[in-house]
């Protein structure tokens, strides 16, 4: 299991001269990471976080990232949308191709008033009849301009 450590973050923060406390963007994709940890304590200025293509099964330890605007958790093992209530600046959340089957977990995003884009394609919940309508009714803040756009974002 690869862990998110200070050393790994510093290595990925070379563009920021290794400084992690002021880091605004972090790419940790394709690292075989199983748990989200450490970031909430030392990387609170993150605005963009790429964690796609890992082995993450649970969204956790991100609540203190108040400035996080974009979170990519595509291609992981996530089953439930949870623990993002504190990410009040989140505008874009990519959960493409995970194992999210409980559509009601979308309700955990209701307090994220800035959320505009949610990607759920490739999850079991996207196969439910009426799931698009449920997501739109549950998250009216989502950006839905055209039927085509809706299919791209929510389907």
Tab-separated table of C-alpha atoms in Angstrom:
chain	number	residue	atom	x	y	z
A	1	UNK	CA	0.000	0.000	0.000
A	2	UNK	CA	1.322	3.412	-0.964
A	3	UNK	CA	0.668	6.038	1.694
A	4	UNK	CA	0.306	9.760	1.271
A	5	UNK	CA	3.312	11.023	3.199
A	6	UNK	CA	5.082	14.333	3.563
A	7	UNK	CA	7.877	12.978	1.374
A	8	UNK	CA	5.513	11.992	-1.431
A	9	UNK	CA	3.794	15.370	-1.327
A	10	UNK	CA	7.111	17.255	-1.331
A	11	UNK	CA	8.236	15.213	-4.330
A	12	UNK	CA	5.004	16.108	-6.145
A	13	UNK	CA	5.353	19.749	-5.049
A	14	UNK	CA	8.582	20.411	-6.933
A	15	UNK	CA	6.780	23.108	-8.923
A	16	UNK	CA	6.204	24.854	-5.581
A	17	UNK	CA	9.839	24.446	-4.494
A	18	UNK	CA	8.817	21.575	-2.225
A	19	UNK	CA	6.687	23.848	-0.064
A	20	UNK	CA	3.563	21.925	0.946
A	21	UNK	CA	1.761	24.347	3.272
A	22	UNK	CA	1.049	26.842	0.474
A	23	UNK	CA	0.501	24.196	-2.203
A	24	UNK	CA	-2.570	24.914	-4.363
A	25	UNK	CA	-2.431	21.987	-6.800
A	26	UNK	CA	-1.400	18.405	-6.160
A	27	UNK	CA	-1.284	15.433	-8.517
A	28	UNK	CA	-1.275	12.010	-6.873
A	29	UNK	CA	-2.853	9.900	-9.610
A	30	UNK	CA	-1.808	6.331	-10.442
A	31	UNK	CA	0.059	5.800	-7.162
A	32	UNK	CA	-1.881	2.773	-5.791
A	33	UNK	CA	-2.997	4.931	-2.852
A	34	UNK	CA	-5.647	3.223	-0.697
A	35	UNK	CA	-6.408	5.963	1.849
A	36	UNK	CA	-6.681	9.727	1.766
A	37	UNK	CA	-4.601	10.989	4.665
A	38	UNK	CA	-2.203	13.755	5.728
A	39	UNK	CA	-3.589	16.344	3.268
A	40	UNK	CA	-6.074	17.882	5.714
A	41	UNK	CA	-3.301	18.677	8.171
A	42	UNK	CA	-0.576	20.065	5.938
A	43	UNK	CA	-2.098	21.070	2.586
A	44	UNK	CA	-5.033	23.251	3.568
A	45	UNK	CA	-4.470	25.705	0.703
A	46	UNK	CA	-5.175	23.076	-1.970
A	47	UNK	CA	-7.513	24.229	-4.728
A	48	UNK	CA	-7.002	21.337	-7.152
A	49	UNK	CA	-6.455	17.725	-6.108
A	50	UNK	CA	-5.959	14.842	-8.529
A	51	UNK	CA	-6.386	11.422	-6.915
A	52	UNK	CA	-7.747	9.506	-9.903
A	53	UNK	CA	-6.677	5.975	-10.824
A	54	UNK	CA	-5.832	4.809	-7.316
A	55	UNK	CA	-7.321	2.208	-4.963
A	56	UNK	CA	-9.204	4.613	-2.686
A	57	UNK	CA	-12.366	3.068	-1.225
A	58	UNK	CA	-13.512	5.907	1.033
A	59	UNK	CA	-13.654	9.685	0.800
A	60	UNK	CA	-12.102	10.867	4.057
A	61	UNK	CA	-9.836	13.456	5.665
A	62	UNK	CA	-10.696	16.245	3.229
A	63	UNK	CA	-13.130	18.276	5.359
A	64	UNK	CA	-10.520	20.864	6.340
A	65	UNK	CA	-9.740	21.735	2.715
A	66	UNK	CA	-11.981	24.815	2.671
A	67	UNK	CA	-10.373	26.223	-0.500
A	68	UNK	CA	-10.592	23.017	-2.570
A	69	UNK	CA	-12.344	23.790	-5.865
A	70	UNK	CA	-11.708	20.677	-7.971
A	71	UNK	CA	-11.436	17.111	-6.724
A	72	UNK	CA	-10.784	14.233	-9.110
A	73	UNK	CA	-11.455	10.817	-7.596
A	74	UNK	CA	-12.294	9.042	-10.864
A	75	UNK	CA	-11.289	5.410	-11.330
A	76	UNK	CA	-11.118	4.399	-7.671
A	77	UNK	CA	-13.113	2.001	-5.464
A	78	UNK	CA	-15.464	4.512	-3.817
A	79	UNK	CA	-18.909	3.200	-2.857
A	80	UNK	CA	-20.441	6.177	-1.020
A	81	UNK	CA	-20.255	9.947	-1.478
A	82	UNK	CA	-19.380	11.232	1.992
A	83	UNK	CA	-17.182	13.462	4.147
A	84	UNK	CA	-17.015	16.471	1.819
A	85	UNK	CA	-19.239	18.786	3.877
A	86	UNK	CA	-16.325	21.044	4.844
A	87	UNK	CA	-15.135	21.543	1.262
A	88	UNK	CA	-17.241	24.662	0.876
A	89	UNK	CA	-15.405	25.986	-2.214
A	90	UNK	CA	-15.814	22.755	-4.202
A	91	UNK	CA	-17.156	23.516	-7.689
A	92	UNK	CA	-16.211	20.355	-9.581
A	93	UNK	CA	-16.269	16.762	-8.326
A	94	UNK	CA	-15.285	13.886	-10.597
A	95	UNK	CA	-16.351	10.457	-9.345
A	96	UNK	CA	-16.387	8.791	-12.775
A	97	UNK	CA	-16.063	4.980	-12.786
A	98	UNK	CA	-16.250	4.078	-9.117
A	99	UNK	CA	-18.639	1.729	-7.301
A	100	UNK	CA	-21.200	4.256	-6.065
A	101	UNK	CA	-24.454	2.337	-5.842
A	102	UNK	CA	-26.336	4.287	-3.188
A	103	UNK	CA	-27.799	7.216	-5.074
A	104	UNK	CA	-29.041	8.809	-1.853
A	105	UNK	CA	-25.426	9.517	-0.878
A	106	UNK	CA	-25.674	12.417	-3.369
A	107	UNK	CA	-27.646	14.117	-0.588
A	108	UNK	CA	-24.352	14.509	1.295
A	109	UNK	CA	-23.420	17.200	-1.252
A	110	UNK	CA	-26.482	19.392	-0.637
A	111	UNK	CA	-24.672	21.954	1.509
A	112	UNK	CA	-21.985	22.525	-1.156
A	113	UNK	CA	-23.565	25.627	-2.649
A	114	UNK	CA	-20.697	26.228	-5.090
A	115	UNK	CA	-20.820	22.741	-6.630
A	116	UNK	CA	-21.580	23.119	-10.349
A	117	UNK	CA	-20.180	19.980	-11.985
A	118	UNK	CA	-20.659	16.418	-10.762
A	119	UNK	CA	-19.461	13.456	-12.800
A	120	UNK	CA	-21.040	10.094	-11.959
A	121	UNK	CA	-20.833	8.221	-15.263
A	122	UNK	CA	-19.669	4.622	-14.922
A	123	UNK	CA	-21.122	4.116	-11.428
A	124	UNK	CA	-23.905	1.618	-10.637
A	125	UNK	CA	-26.139	4.495	-9.473
A	126	UNK	CA	-26.065	5.927	-13.011
A	127	UNK	CA	-28.011	2.877	-14.190
A	128	UNK	CA	-31.021	3.577	-11.956
A	129	UNK	CA	-34.154	4.761	-13.683
A	130	UNK	CA	-34.717	8.428	-12.870
A	131	UNK	CA	-31.268	8.982	-11.387
A	132	UNK	CA	-30.661	12.182	-13.401
A	133	UNK	CA	-33.914	13.666	-12.174
A	134	UNK	CA	-33.057	12.683	-8.594
A	135	UNK	CA	-29.617	14.301	-8.794
A	136	UNK	CA	-31.023	17.513	-10.287
A	137	UNK	CA	-33.772	17.702	-7.668
A	138	UNK	CA	-31.307	16.983	-4.854
A	139	UNK	CA	-28.583	19.341	-6.109
A	140	UNK	CA	-30.296	22.285	-7.814
A	141	UNK	CA	-27.016	24.219	-7.749
A	142	UNK	CA	-25.565	21.989	-10.496
A	143	UNK	CA	-24.946	23.637	-13.844
A	144	UNK	CA	-27.475	22.135	-16.231
A	145	UNK	CA	-27.835	24.157	-19.403
A	146	UNK	CA	-28.794	21.561	-21.998
A	147	UNK	CA	-30.004	17.971	-21.954
A	148	UNK	CA	-26.760	16.956	-23.681
A	149	UNK	CA	-24.685	18.714	-21.041
A	150	UNK	CA	-26.675	16.984	-18.321
A	151	UNK	CA	-25.899	13.593	-19.788
A	152	UNK	CA	-22.203	14.442	-19.898
A	153	UNK	CA	-22.081	15.688	-16.330
A	154	UNK	CA	-24.501	13.535	-14.403
A	155	UNK	CA	-24.899	10.403	-16.490
